[in-house]
C-alpha cells in the first residue's frame, strides 16, 4: 500500500514538474458497449509519438520500484493464506524441498567445528525440468512467499529463483549449487554449457554402449551361428588373438 | 521488409505502420484463450484484421517475444507463467524495455462426474496411473492393464476406469498434461529418477489406447459425459462444469475440491494464472512510422468485463475470472499501459 501511495505521489510530482499531459488520458479509446448482446465496433486509434520525457521518467521509476522488490505481484503476496493452506505439511516449505522440486538434490553437508564454525550445503542437479515442472516450482515459490514472508525465507526463494533463472536463458545449466551459511554467507553456482562436449570418461562409456548395440544387432540379424559365414563376423565378435592383444 | 500500411480507420491516418495486424505469441496451454481474444478483438474494432497467432512452448514464446522490436517480432505474449526476471533482462538487452503485464485470470482443470454417480476420492497420481500407457512396478515399465479404479489403489471403488479427456491439440489437453498427468507422475520414483525432461514427460503424458480413455472435443465434453455410461469421469474446465446447470459434480483432487476460493488461494494445484504481455514500444510512432495499430485496444479488450469478467467470452476457453478488485487493477494497468517493474 505504501508503495502505491509513494508511486502516486511521485507521479503527481513528476507530472507537475514536467507539466506534461498524460498520454494515457489523451489517447483514451472510445468506450465500447454491448447492447442486447450485439457488438458495437469502434475504430482503432492512431499511434502516439514515442519516448516522451514522461515515459523516460516512468521507466526510471519503474526500475527503482523493481530494485526495491515491489512489483505487480505485491498485492497477490499480501493476500492471506486460507485455512486449507494451513493443513499442508510445513515440511514442504523448507529449502531442501524447494530445491528438490527445482531439480536439485542435497549432495553434501560440510560442517566444521573450530573457533569459527563452518557449515555449507552442496546441491547437485538431479533432473532437467519440463515446462510444467517450472510452472510448478513458480507456484510453490508463490505459495511459500504467502506463508513465509520473513527475510530468511525470502533469501531461500531468491536462491531457488536464481537457479531457475540461470537455466532459463543463455544455453547454460546449473550443475551444482554450493551454499555457505557460516562463517560468512556465500552462494556459488557451477554453470556448464548446455551443449558442452562430453568428457573422456563419458565418451568411452558411449562408445562401449555403441559397440554393444552393434554386437547385439549383429546377433539378431545373423540367421544362426552355424549358418553365418565367417566373413560376416564383426572384428569385435571374433576371439582376440594374442597378437591383437599385444597391439 | 514489411510494407507500410496506411489503410486505417478515418481517424487513424496520422502515422503509417509496418504491419497490418497484431502478432500474438502464445503457449499451447493458453492457445484457446489467445484464439478467442483475437476473434473478440477483430469483432470489436472495425477494419481491424484478426491478429495472427504463433503457438510455441512457453520458453520459446518468451524468447520470440524478447527477441527484439520490429514487425517480425510479436506484439503480445500470452502465457501461463509469469515472465522470470532473467527473461525480462534478456528482453531489455534486446531493446524490449517497455513491457506491459496484465493478469487475465486463472486456467483451471477439473475432474467431473454426473450427479448421482459414485465420486471417488482421487489424487493426481491415481489419475496418472489409471490413464498412462505404461505403469511401473518400481524397476520396469509395462503396459497398463488396470481395468478398475481399485486396481490402481485398493482404497478406490471397484468401478471400471472410463475417462473422457480433451482431444489433442486443444488448450485443455495441454492443461491436463501439465497439471494432472505430470503432477501425478512427479512423485513416482522411477520416473523422478529420469534426468532427461523430454523423456520423462513422454512417460508421464502418453495415454493408454485400449479404450479406457476417450478423447472428446472440448466443446462437446459436457454432452459426452451426460451420455456416457455411469461411473465415467471427464476432464473439463471449471467453467464448463459451472455451466452444466448442476448436472455435473466436481471431484476433489489431491484432497482439495476445486472452487473459486481454493483456486485463488493456490490450494487447488490444477490451476494457473494466465499473463498477457505487450510491447508498448510497438504502439508508438517513430517519425510518423509505427509497428502496428491496436495494442492499447487489445489490452483493453482482454481486460474488459465482456472478455475476462464473469460470463465473459474467454470463460468459454476455460479462463476463470480474477476477483473484482484485481480485475479493476488490471484494467487500470491496461488503460494506462503501465510498465512492468523488474
Coordinates of C-alpha atoms in Angstrom, one line a residue:
Chain A
X1 CA 0.0 0.0 0.0
X2 CA 2.8 2.4 0.9
X3 CA 4.4 1.7 -2.4
X4 CA 1.2 2.6 -4.2
X5 CA 0.9 5.9 -2.3
X6 CA 4.6 6.7 -2.9
X7 CA 4.2 5.9 -6.5
X8 CA 1.1 8.1 -6.8
X9 CA 2.8 10.9 -5.1
X10 CA 5.9 10.6 -7.3
X11 CA 3.7 10.5 -10.4
X12 CA 2.0 13.7 -9.3
X13 CA 5.3 15.4 -8.6
X14 CA 6.8 14.3 -11.9
X15 CA 3.8 15.3 -14.0
X16 CA 3.6 18.6 -12.1
X17 CA 7.2 19.4 -12.6
X18 CA 7.3 18.4 -16.2
X19 CA 3.9 19.8 -16.9
X20 CA 3.2 17.0 -19.5
X21 CA -0.3 15.8 -20.2
X22 CA -0.6 12.1 -19.5
X23 CA -0.5 10.2 -22.9
X24 CA -3.0 7.7 -21.4
X25 CA -5.7 10.3 -21.0
X26 CA -5.0 11.9 -24.3
X27 CA -5.3 8.6 -26.1
X28 CA -8.2 7.2 -24.3
X29 CA -10.1 4.9 -26.7
X30 CA -13.8 5.5 -27.2
X31 CA -16.0 3.5 -24.8
X32 CA -17.1 0.1 -26.2
X33 CA -20.5 -1.0 -25.5
X34 CA -22.5 -4.1 -25.8
X35 CA -26.2 -3.6 -26.2
X36 CA -28.6 -6.5 -26.3
X37 CA -25.7 -9.0 -27.0
X38 CA -24.6 -7.2 -30.2
X39 CA -21.1 -6.0 -30.5
X40 CA -20.7 -2.3 -31.3
X41 CA -17.5 -1.8 -33.3
X42 CA -15.2 1.1 -32.8
X43 CA -12.1 2.3 -34.9
X44 CA -8.6 1.7 -33.8
X45 CA -6.7 4.8 -32.5
X46 CA -3.7 6.3 -34.0
X47 CA -0.2 5.7 -32.6
X48 CA 1.2 8.3 -30.2
X49 CA 4.7 9.5 -30.5
X50 CA 7.4 7.6 -28.7
X51 CA 9.9 8.3 -25.9
X52 CA 8.5 11.4 -24.3
X53 CA 10.0 12.9 -21.1
X54 CA 7.1 11.4 -19.2
X55 CA 7.9 7.9 -20.4
X56 CA 11.5 8.3 -19.5
X57 CA 10.6 9.3 -16.0
X58 CA 8.2 6.4 -15.8
X59 CA 10.9 4.0 -16.8
X60 CA 13.3 5.3 -14.2
X61 CA 10.6 5.0 -11.6
X62 CA 9.7 1.5 -12.7
X63 CA 13.3 0.4 -12.5
X64 CA 13.6 1.9 -9.0
X65 CA 10.5 0.2 -7.8
X66 CA 11.8 -3.1 -9.3
X67 CA 15.1 -2.7 -7.4
X68 CA 13.2 -2.3 -4.2
X69 CA 11.4 -5.5 -4.9
X70 CA 7.9 -4.2 -5.3
X71 CA 6.0 -5.3 -8.3
X72 CA 2.6 -6.1 -9.6
X73 CA 2.7 -9.4 -7.6
X74 CA 2.9 -7.5 -4.3
X75 CA -0.8 -7.3 -4.0
X76 CA -1.0 -11.0 -4.6
X77 CA 1.5 -11.7 -1.8
X78 CA -0.4 -9.6 0.6
X79 CA -3.4 -11.9 0.4
X80 CA -3.7 -14.1 3.5
X81 CA -3.4 -17.8 3.1
X82 CA -6.7 -19.7 3.6
X83 CA -7.5 -22.2 6.3
X84 CA -7.0 -25.0 3.9
X85 CA -3.4 -23.9 3.3
X86 CA -2.6 -24.5 6.9
X87 CA -3.4 -28.1 6.5
X88 CA -0.4 -28.7 4.3
X89 CA 2.7 -30.0 5.8
X90 CA 5.3 -27.4 6.9
X91 CA 8.0 -29.8 5.8
X92 CA 7.1 -28.9 2.2
X93 CA 8.0 -25.4 2.8
X94 CA 11.6 -26.0 3.7
X95 CA 14.5 -25.0 1.5
X96 CA 15.7 -28.5 0.6
X97 CA 12.2 -29.3 -0.6
X98 CA 12.1 -26.2 -2.8
X99 CA 15.5 -27.1 -4.3
X100 CA 14.2 -30.6 -4.8
X101 CA 11.2 -29.5 -6.8
X102 CA 13.6 -27.3 -8.7
X103 CA 15.5 -30.4 -9.7
X104 CA 18.4 -30.3 -7.2
X105 CA 19.2 -32.8 -4.6
X106 CA 21.3 -32.2 -1.5
X107 CA 24.6 -33.9 -2.1
X108 CA 26.9 -32.8 0.7
X109 CA 26.6 -31.1 4.1
X110 CA 30.0 -29.9 5.3
X111 CA 30.4 -28.7 8.8
X112 CA 33.5 -27.7 10.7
X113 CA 33.8 -27.1 14.4
X114 CA 36.5 -24.6 15.4
X115 CA 36.9 -21.0 16.6
X116 CA 34.8 -20.1 13.5
X117 CA 32.3 -22.9 12.9
X118 CA 31.5 -23.5 9.3
X119 CA 28.5 -25.0 7.5
X120 CA 28.0 -25.4 3.8
X121 CA 25.5 -27.3 1.7
X122 CA 26.1 -28.6 -1.8
X123 CA 23.2 -29.4 -4.2
X124 CA 23.7 -31.2 -7.5
X125 CA 21.3 -31.3 -10.4
X126 CA 19.1 -34.4 -10.2
X127 CA 17.0 -33.8 -13.3
X128 CA 16.1 -31.3 -16.0
X129 CA 12.8 -29.5 -15.6
X130 CA 9.9 -29.7 -18.0
X131 CA 7.8 -26.6 -18.6
X132 CA 5.2 -28.0 -16.3
X133 CA 7.8 -28.5 -13.6
X134 CA 8.9 -24.9 -13.9
X135 CA 5.3 -23.8 -13.6
X136 CA 5.0 -26.0 -10.5
X137 CA 8.2 -24.5 -8.9
X138 CA 6.9 -21.0 -9.6
X139 CA 3.6 -21.9 -8.0
X140 CA 5.4 -23.4 -4.9
X141 CA 7.5 -20.3 -4.6
X142 CA 4.5 -18.1 -4.7
X143 CA 2.8 -20.2 -2.1
X144 CA 5.9 -20.2 0.0
X145 CA 6.0 -16.4 -0.2
X146 CA 2.4 -16.1 1.1
X147 CA 3.1 -18.4 4.0
X148 CA 6.6 -17.5 4.9
X149 CA 7.1 -13.7 4.4
X150 CA 10.3 -13.5 6.6
X151 CA 13.6 -12.2 5.2
X152 CA 15.4 -15.6 5.7
X153 CA 12.7 -17.4 3.7
X154 CA 12.8 -14.6 1.1
X155 CA 16.5 -15.3 0.7
X156 CA 15.8 -19.0 0.3
X157 CA 13.4 -18.2 -2.5
X158 CA 15.9 -15.9 -4.1
X159 CA 18.4 -18.8 -4.3
X160 CA 15.8 -21.1 -5.9
X161 CA 14.8 -18.4 -8.3
X162 CA 18.4 -17.6 -9.2
X163 CA 18.9 -21.3 -10.0
X164 CA 15.8 -21.4 -12.2
X165 CA 16.7 -18.1 -13.9
X166 CA 20.2 -19.3 -14.7
X167 CA 18.8 -22.3 -16.5
X168 CA 16.2 -20.2 -18.3
X169 CA 18.3 -18.4 -20.9
X170 CA 21.8 -18.4 -22.3
X171 CA 22.4 -22.1 -23.0
X172 CA 23.8 -22.8 -19.6
X173 CA 22.6 -25.2 -16.9
X174 CA 23.4 -25.0 -13.2
X175 CA 25.3 -28.3 -12.4
X176 CA 26.0 -27.6 -8.8
X177 CA 24.9 -25.1 -6.1
X178 CA 27.2 -24.5 -3.1
X179 CA 25.8 -22.5 -0.2
X180 CA 28.0 -21.5 2.7
X181 CA 26.0 -20.5 5.8
X182 CA 28.8 -19.9 8.3
X183 CA 31.0 -18.1 9.0
X184 CA 30.1 -15.9 6.1
X185 CA 27.1 -16.5 3.8
X186 CA 28.1 -17.3 0.3
X187 CA 26.4 -18.7 -2.8
X188 CA 28.3 -20.4 -5.6
X189 CA 26.8 -21.7 -8.9
X190 CA 28.7 -24.0 -11.1
X191 CA 27.4 -23.5 -14.6
X192 CA 28.2 -25.6 -17.6
X193 CA 27.2 -25.0 -21.3
X194 CA 24.0 -26.9 -22.2
X195 CA 25.7 -28.2 -25.4
X196 CA 29.1 -29.0 -23.9
X197 CA 31.1 -31.8 -25.4
X198 CA 31.0 -35.0 -23.4
X199 CA 34.1 -35.8 -21.2
X200 CA 36.6 -38.5 -21.9
X201 CA 35.0 -41.0 -19.5
X202 CA 31.5 -40.4 -20.8
X203 CA 32.7 -40.7 -24.4
X204 CA 34.3 -44.1 -23.5
X205 CA 31.1 -45.3 -22.0
X206 CA 29.1 -44.1 -25.0
X207 CA 31.5 -45.9 -27.4
X208 CA 31.2 -49.1 -25.4
X209 CA 27.4 -48.8 -25.5
X210 CA 27.6 -48.3 -29.3
X211 CA 29.8 -51.3 -29.7
X212 CA 27.5 -53.4 -27.5
X213 CA 24.5 -52.3 -29.6
X214 CA 26.2 -53.2 -32.8
X215 CA 27.1 -56.6 -31.5
X216 CA 23.5 -57.2 -30.3
X217 CA 22.1 -56.1 -33.6
X218 CA 24.6 -58.3 -35.4
X219 CA 23.4 -61.3 -33.3
X220 CA 19.7 -60.5 -34.0
X221 CA 20.2 -60.2 -37.8
X222 CA 22.5 -63.1 -38.2
X223 CA 20.5 -66.3 -39.2
X224 CA 22.1 -68.8 -36.9
X225 CA 25.6 -69.3 -35.6
X226 CA 26.4 -72.3 -37.7
X227 CA 24.8 -70.7 -40.8
X228 CA 26.7 -67.5 -40.6
X229 CA 29.6 -67.2 -43.0
X230 CA 32.9 -66.3 -41.2
X231 CA 33.3 -63.2 -43.3
X232 CA 30.2 -61.6 -41.8
X233 CA 31.5 -61.7 -38.2
X234 CA 32.5 -58.4 -36.9
X235 CA 36.0 -57.9 -35.6
X236 CA 34.6 -57.3 -32.2
X237 CA 32.8 -60.6 -32.1
X238 CA 36.0 -62.5 -33.0
X239 CA 38.0 -64.0 -30.2
X240 CA 41.0 -61.8 -29.7
X241 CA 44.3 -63.3 -30.9
X242 CA 47.5 -62.9 -28.7
X243 CA 48.9 -60.7 -31.5
X244 CA 45.8 -58.4 -31.3
X245 CA 46.0 -58.2 -27.6
X246 CA 49.7 -57.2 -27.8
X247 CA 48.6 -54.3 -30.1
Chain B
X1 CA 10.7 -5.9 -45.1
X2 CA 7.1 -5.3 -44.4
X3 CA 5.0 -3.0 -46.4
X4 CA 3.8 0.3 -44.9
X5 CA 0.1 0.1 -44.1
X6 CA -1.8 3.3 -44.2
X7 CA -5.2 1.8 -44.7
X8 CA -6.8 2.5 -41.4
X9 CA -9.9 4.0 -40.0
X10 CA -10.7 7.6 -40.8
X11 CA -9.4 9.0 -37.5
X12 CA -6.2 6.9 -37.6
X13 CA -4.5 8.3 -40.6
X14 CA -1.7 10.2 -38.8
X15 CA 1.0 7.6 -38.9
X16 CA 2.0 4.6 -41.1
X17 CA 2.5 1.1 -39.7
X18 CA 4.8 -1.6 -40.7
X19 CA 2.3 -4.4 -40.2
X20 CA -1.4 -4.6 -40.7
X21 CA -2.3 -6.9 -37.9
X22 CA -1.2 -7.8 -34.4
X23 CA 1.0 -10.7 -33.7
X24 CA 0.4 -12.8 -30.6
X25 CA 2.8 -15.4 -29.3
X26 CA 1.1 -18.0 -27.1
X27 CA 2.0 -21.2 -25.2
X28 CA -0.1 -24.3 -26.1
X29 CA -1.9 -24.1 -22.7
X30 CA -3.2 -20.6 -23.4
X31 CA -3.8 -21.1 -27.1
X32 CA -7.6 -21.3 -26.8
X33 CA -7.7 -18.1 -24.8
X34 CA -5.4 -16.3 -27.3
X35 CA -7.6 -17.5 -30.2
X36 CA -10.8 -16.3 -28.7
X37 CA -9.2 -13.0 -27.7
X38 CA -8.0 -12.5 -31.3
X39 CA -11.5 -13.2 -32.5
X40 CA -13.1 -10.9 -30.0
X41 CA -10.8 -8.1 -30.9
X42 CA -11.4 -8.4 -34.6
X43 CA -15.2 -8.3 -33.9
X44 CA -14.9 -5.3 -31.7
X45 CA -12.8 -3.0 -33.9
X46 CA -13.9 -2.1 -37.4
X47 CA -11.3 -2.5 -40.1
X48 CA -9.0 -4.4 -37.7
X49 CA -7.6 -7.6 -39.1
X50 CA -7.7 -10.6 -36.9
X51 CA -4.4 -10.9 -35.0
X52 CA -2.0 -13.6 -36.1
X53 CA -1.3 -16.3 -33.6
X54 CA 2.1 -18.0 -33.1
X55 CA 2.0 -21.0 -30.8
X56 CA 5.2 -22.4 -29.2
X57 CA 6.3 -23.8 -25.9
X58 CA 6.4 -21.2 -23.1
X59 CA 10.2 -20.8 -23.1
X60 CA 10.3 -20.5 -26.9
X61 CA 7.4 -18.0 -26.7
X62 CA 9.3 -15.9 -24.2
X63 CA 12.3 -16.0 -26.5
X64 CA 10.3 -14.9 -29.5
X65 CA 8.7 -12.0 -27.6
X66 CA 12.0 -10.9 -26.2
X67 CA 13.9 -11.3 -29.5
X68 CA 13.7 -7.5 -30.2
X69 CA 11.5 -4.8 -31.7
X70 CA 10.1 -4.6 -35.1
X71 CA 7.4 -6.0 -37.4
X72 CA 8.9 -9.6 -37.3
X73 CA 8.6 -9.9 -33.6
X74 CA 5.4 -10.5 -31.6
X75 CA 3.5 -7.6 -30.1
X76 CA 1.9 -9.7 -27.4
X77 CA 2.7 -12.8 -25.3
X78 CA 0.1 -14.9 -23.6
X79 CA 1.5 -17.5 -21.2
X80 CA 0.5 -19.3 -18.1
X81 CA 3.7 -18.4 -16.2
X82 CA 5.0 -15.0 -15.0
X83 CA 7.9 -13.7 -17.0
X84 CA 11.0 -14.6 -14.9
X85 CA 13.4 -11.7 -14.2
X86 CA 16.2 -13.3 -16.3
X87 CA 13.9 -13.3 -19.3
X88 CA 12.9 -9.7 -18.6
X89 CA 16.6 -8.8 -18.6
X90 CA 17.0 -10.7 -21.8
X91 CA 14.2 -8.6 -23.2
X92 CA 15.8 -5.4 -22.1
X93 CA 19.2 -6.4 -23.6
X94 CA 17.4 -6.8 -26.9
X95 CA 15.8 -3.4 -26.7
X96 CA 12.4 -4.5 -25.4
X97 CA 12.3 -2.2 -22.4
X98 CA 8.7 -1.1 -22.2
X99 CA 6.7 -4.2 -21.3
X100 CA 3.1 -4.1 -20.0
X101 CA 2.0 -7.0 -17.9
X102 CA -1.6 -7.9 -17.1
X103 CA -3.1 -10.9 -15.4
X104 CA -6.1 -12.2 -17.3
X105 CA -7.4 -14.9 -14.9
X106 CA -6.9 -18.4 -13.9
X107 CA -6.9 -21.5 -16.0
X108 CA -8.2 -24.5 -14.0
X109 CA -9.0 -28.0 -15.0
X110 CA -11.3 -30.3 -13.0
X111 CA -12.5 -33.9 -12.9
X112 CA -16.2 -34.1 -13.1
X113 CA -18.8 -36.9 -12.8
X114 CA -22.6 -37.0 -13.2
X115 CA -24.7 -36.1 -10.3
X116 CA -25.7 -39.4 -8.6
X117 CA -22.6 -41.3 -9.6
X118 CA -20.1 -42.5 -7.1
X119 CA -17.4 -39.8 -6.6
X120 CA -14.1 -41.5 -5.9
X121 CA -11.6 -39.5 -3.8
X122 CA -8.7 -39.3 -6.3
X123 CA -5.2 -37.9 -6.4
X124 CA -3.4 -36.8 -9.5
X125 CA -1.2 -39.8 -9.1
X126 CA -4.3 -42.1 -9.2
X127 CA -5.4 -40.4 -12.4
X128 CA -1.9 -40.7 -13.9
X129 CA -1.7 -44.4 -13.0
X130 CA -5.2 -45.1 -14.4
X131 CA -4.6 -43.2 -17.7
X132 CA -0.9 -43.7 -18.6
X133 CA 0.1 -46.1 -21.3
X134 CA 2.6 -47.7 -19.0
X135 CA 2.9 -48.5 -15.3
X136 CA 5.9 -49.2 -13.3
X137 CA 6.5 -51.8 -10.6
X138 CA 9.5 -49.9 -9.3
X139 CA 12.1 -51.3 -11.7
X140 CA 10.5 -51.8 -15.1
X141 CA 7.7 -50.2 -17.2
X142 CA 5.0 -52.4 -18.6
X143 CA 1.7 -51.8 -20.4
X144 CA -1.1 -50.5 -18.2
X145 CA -3.6 -53.3 -17.6
X146 CA -5.6 -51.7 -14.8
X147 CA -9.3 -52.1 -15.7
X148 CA -10.9 -50.8 -12.4
X149 CA -10.0 -47.9 -10.1
X150 CA -9.4 -50.5 -7.3
X151 CA -6.6 -51.9 -9.5
X152 CA -4.8 -48.6 -9.2
X153 CA -5.4 -48.3 -5.4
X154 CA -7.4 -50.8 -3.3
X155 CA -9.0 -48.0 -1.4
X156 CA -10.8 -46.8 -4.6
X157 CA -14.2 -48.2 -5.6
X158 CA -14.3 -51.2 -7.9
X159 CA -15.7 -49.3 -10.8
X160 CA -14.4 -49.5 -14.3
X161 CA -11.9 -46.9 -15.5
X162 CA -13.6 -44.8 -18.1
X163 CA -12.3 -41.3 -18.6
X164 CA -13.2 -38.7 -21.2
X165 CA -10.2 -36.4 -21.9
X166 CA -9.9 -33.3 -24.1
X167 CA -8.7 -34.2 -27.6
X168 CA -5.2 -33.5 -28.7
X169 CA -4.1 -30.0 -29.8
X170 CA -6.6 -28.3 -27.5
X171 CA -5.5 -26.0 -24.8
X172 CA -7.4 -28.1 -22.2
X173 CA -5.4 -31.2 -23.2
X174 CA -2.2 -29.2 -22.6
X175 CA -3.5 -28.1 -19.2
X176 CA -4.4 -31.7 -18.4
X177 CA -1.0 -33.0 -19.3
X178 CA 0.8 -30.2 -17.3
X179 CA -1.5 -30.1 -14.3
X180 CA -2.8 -33.6 -13.8
X181 CA -0.6 -36.1 -15.6
X182 CA 2.8 -34.5 -14.9
X183 CA 1.7 -33.7 -11.4
X184 CA 0.7 -37.3 -10.9
X185 CA 3.9 -38.8 -12.1
X186 CA 6.2 -36.2 -10.4
X187 CA 6.2 -38.3 -7.2
X188 CA 6.6 -41.7 -9.0
X189 CA 10.2 -42.6 -8.1
X190 CA 11.3 -44.5 -11.2
X191 CA 10.1 -41.5 -13.3
X192 CA 11.5 -39.0 -10.9
X193 CA 14.9 -40.6 -11.4
X194 CA 14.9 -40.0 -15.2
X195 CA 17.1 -37.0 -15.8
X196 CA 16.0 -36.0 -19.3
X197 CA 13.0 -33.8 -19.3
X198 CA 11.6 -34.7 -22.6
X199 CA 11.8 -38.5 -22.0
X200 CA 10.3 -38.1 -18.5
X201 CA 7.4 -36.0 -19.9
X202 CA 6.8 -38.7 -22.6
X203 CA 6.4 -41.3 -19.8
X204 CA 4.0 -39.1 -18.0
X205 CA 1.6 -37.9 -20.7
X206 CA 1.4 -40.9 -23.1
X207 CA -2.1 -42.2 -22.6
X208 CA -3.3 -45.8 -23.0
X209 CA -5.1 -46.7 -26.2
X210 CA -7.1 -49.7 -25.1
X211 CA -10.5 -47.9 -25.0
X212 CA -10.4 -46.9 -21.3
X213 CA -9.6 -43.3 -22.3
X214 CA -11.6 -41.5 -24.9
X215 CA -10.6 -38.2 -26.5
X216 CA -13.5 -35.8 -26.9
X217 CA -13.6 -32.3 -28.5
X218 CA -13.5 -29.7 -25.7
X219 CA -16.8 -28.1 -26.5
X220 CA -18.6 -31.4 -26.6
X221 CA -17.3 -32.7 -23.2
X222 CA -20.4 -31.9 -21.1
X223 CA -22.7 -33.6 -23.5
X224 CA -20.4 -36.6 -23.9
X225 CA -20.3 -37.1 -20.1
X226 CA -24.0 -36.9 -19.8
X227 CA -24.4 -39.5 -22.5
X228 CA -21.6 -41.8 -21.1
X229 CA -22.1 -44.9 -19.0
X230 CA -22.4 -44.4 -15.3
X231 CA -19.1 -44.1 -13.5
X232 CA -17.5 -42.2 -16.3
X233 CA -15.2 -39.3 -15.3
X234 CA -14.5 -36.3 -17.6
X235 CA -11.7 -33.8 -17.6
X236 CA -13.0 -30.3 -18.3
X237 CA -12.6 -26.6 -17.5
X238 CA -14.1 -25.4 -14.3
X239 CA -16.2 -23.0 -16.4
X240 CA -17.8 -25.9 -18.3
X241 CA -18.6 -27.5 -15.0
X242 CA -20.2 -24.4 -13.6
X243 CA -22.3 -24.0 -16.8
X244 CA -23.6 -27.6 -16.6
X245 CA -26.6 -26.5 -14.6
X246 CA -25.9 -28.7 -11.6
X247 CA -25.9 -31.9 -13.7
X248 CA -22.2 -32.5 -13.1
X249 CA -20.3 -32.5 -9.8
X250 CA -16.6 -31.8 -9.4
X251 CA -14.3 -34.4 -7.8
X252 CA -11.7 -33.4 -5.3
X253 CA -8.2 -33.9 -6.5
X254 CA -5.2 -34.3 -4.1
X255 CA -7.6 -33.6 -1.2
X256 CA -8.9 -30.2 -2.5
X257 CA -12.2 -29.6 -4.0
X258 CA -12.0 -27.1 -7.0
X259 CA -13.8 -23.8 -6.5
X260 CA -13.1 -20.1 -6.8
X261 CA -11.7 -20.0 -3.2
X262 CA -9.3 -22.9 -3.5
X263 CA -8.1 -21.7 -6.9
X264 CA -7.4 -18.1 -5.8
X265 CA -5.7 -19.3 -2.6
X266 CA -3.4 -21.5 -4.8
X267 CA -4.6 -24.6 -2.8
X268 CA -6.1 -26.3 -5.8
X269 CA -3.0 -27.3 -7.7
X270 CA -4.6 -27.9 -11.1
X271 CA -4.9 -24.2 -11.9
X272 CA -2.5 -21.5 -13.2
X273 CA -2.6 -17.7 -13.6
X274 CA -2.6 -16.5 -17.2
X275 CA -0.5 -13.5 -18.1
X276 CA -0.7 -11.2 -21.1
X277 CA 2.4 -9.1 -22.0
X278 CA 2.5 -6.3 -24.5
X279 CA 5.3 -4.3 -26.1
X280 CA 4.4 -0.6 -25.6
X281 CA 7.2 0.4 -28.0
X282 CA 5.2 -1.2 -30.8
X283 CA 2.2 1.0 -30.0
X284 CA 4.2 4.2 -30.6
X285 CA 5.1 6.1 -33.8
X286 CA 8.7 7.0 -34.5
X287 CA 9.0 9.8 -37.1
X288 CA 5.5 9.0 -38.3
X289 CA 6.0 5.3 -38.6
X290 CA 4.9 2.7 -36.1
X291 CA 4.9 -1.1 -36.0
X292 CA 1.2 -1.8 -35.7
X293 CA -2.0 -0.3 -34.5
X294 CA -4.3 -1.8 -31.8
X295 CA -2.0 -2.7 -28.9
X296 CA -3.8 -0.4 -26.5
X297 CA -7.2 -1.7 -27.8
X298 CA -6.3 -5.4 -27.5
X299 CA -5.1 -4.8 -23.9
X300 CA -8.4 -3.0 -23.2
X301 CA -10.4 -5.8 -24.8
X302 CA -8.5 -8.6 -22.9
X303 CA -9.1 -6.9 -19.5
X304 CA -12.7 -5.9 -20.3
X305 CA -15.6 -7.4 -18.4
X306 CA -17.1 -8.8 -21.6
X307 CA -13.9 -10.8 -22.2
X308 CA -12.3 -11.8 -18.9
X309 CA -15.1 -10.9 -16.5
X310 CA -17.6 -13.3 -15.1
X311 CA -19.5 -14.8 -18.0
X312 CA -17.1 -13.2 -20.5
X313 CA -16.3 -15.0 -23.7
X314 CA -12.9 -16.0 -22.5
X315 CA -14.5 -18.2 -19.9
X316 CA -15.5 -20.4 -22.8
X317 CA -11.8 -21.2 -23.2
X318 CA -11.6 -22.2 -19.5
X319 CA -10.5 -18.9 -18.1
X320 CA -11.7 -18.3 -14.5
X321 CA -12.0 -14.5 -13.7
X322 CA -9.9 -12.7 -11.2
X323 CA -11.5 -11.2 -8.1
X324 CA -13.3 -7.9 -8.9
X325 CA -10.5 -5.7 -7.3
X326 CA -7.8 -7.5 -9.2
X327 CA -9.8 -7.1 -12.5
X328 CA -10.1 -3.4 -11.9
X329 CA -6.4 -3.2 -11.2
X330 CA -5.6 -5.0 -14.5
X331 CA -8.0 -2.6 -16.4
X332 CA -6.1 0.3 -15.0
X333 CA -2.8 -1.2 -16.0
X334 CA -4.1 -1.8 -19.5
X335 CA -5.6 1.7 -19.8
X336 CA -2.5 3.5 -18.6
X337 CA -0.2 0.9 -20.3
X338 CA 1.8 0.9 -17.0
X339 CA 5.2 -0.7 -17.4
X340 CA 6.1 -3.9 -15.6
X341 CA 8.7 -3.2 -13.0
X342 CA 11.5 -5.7 -12.6

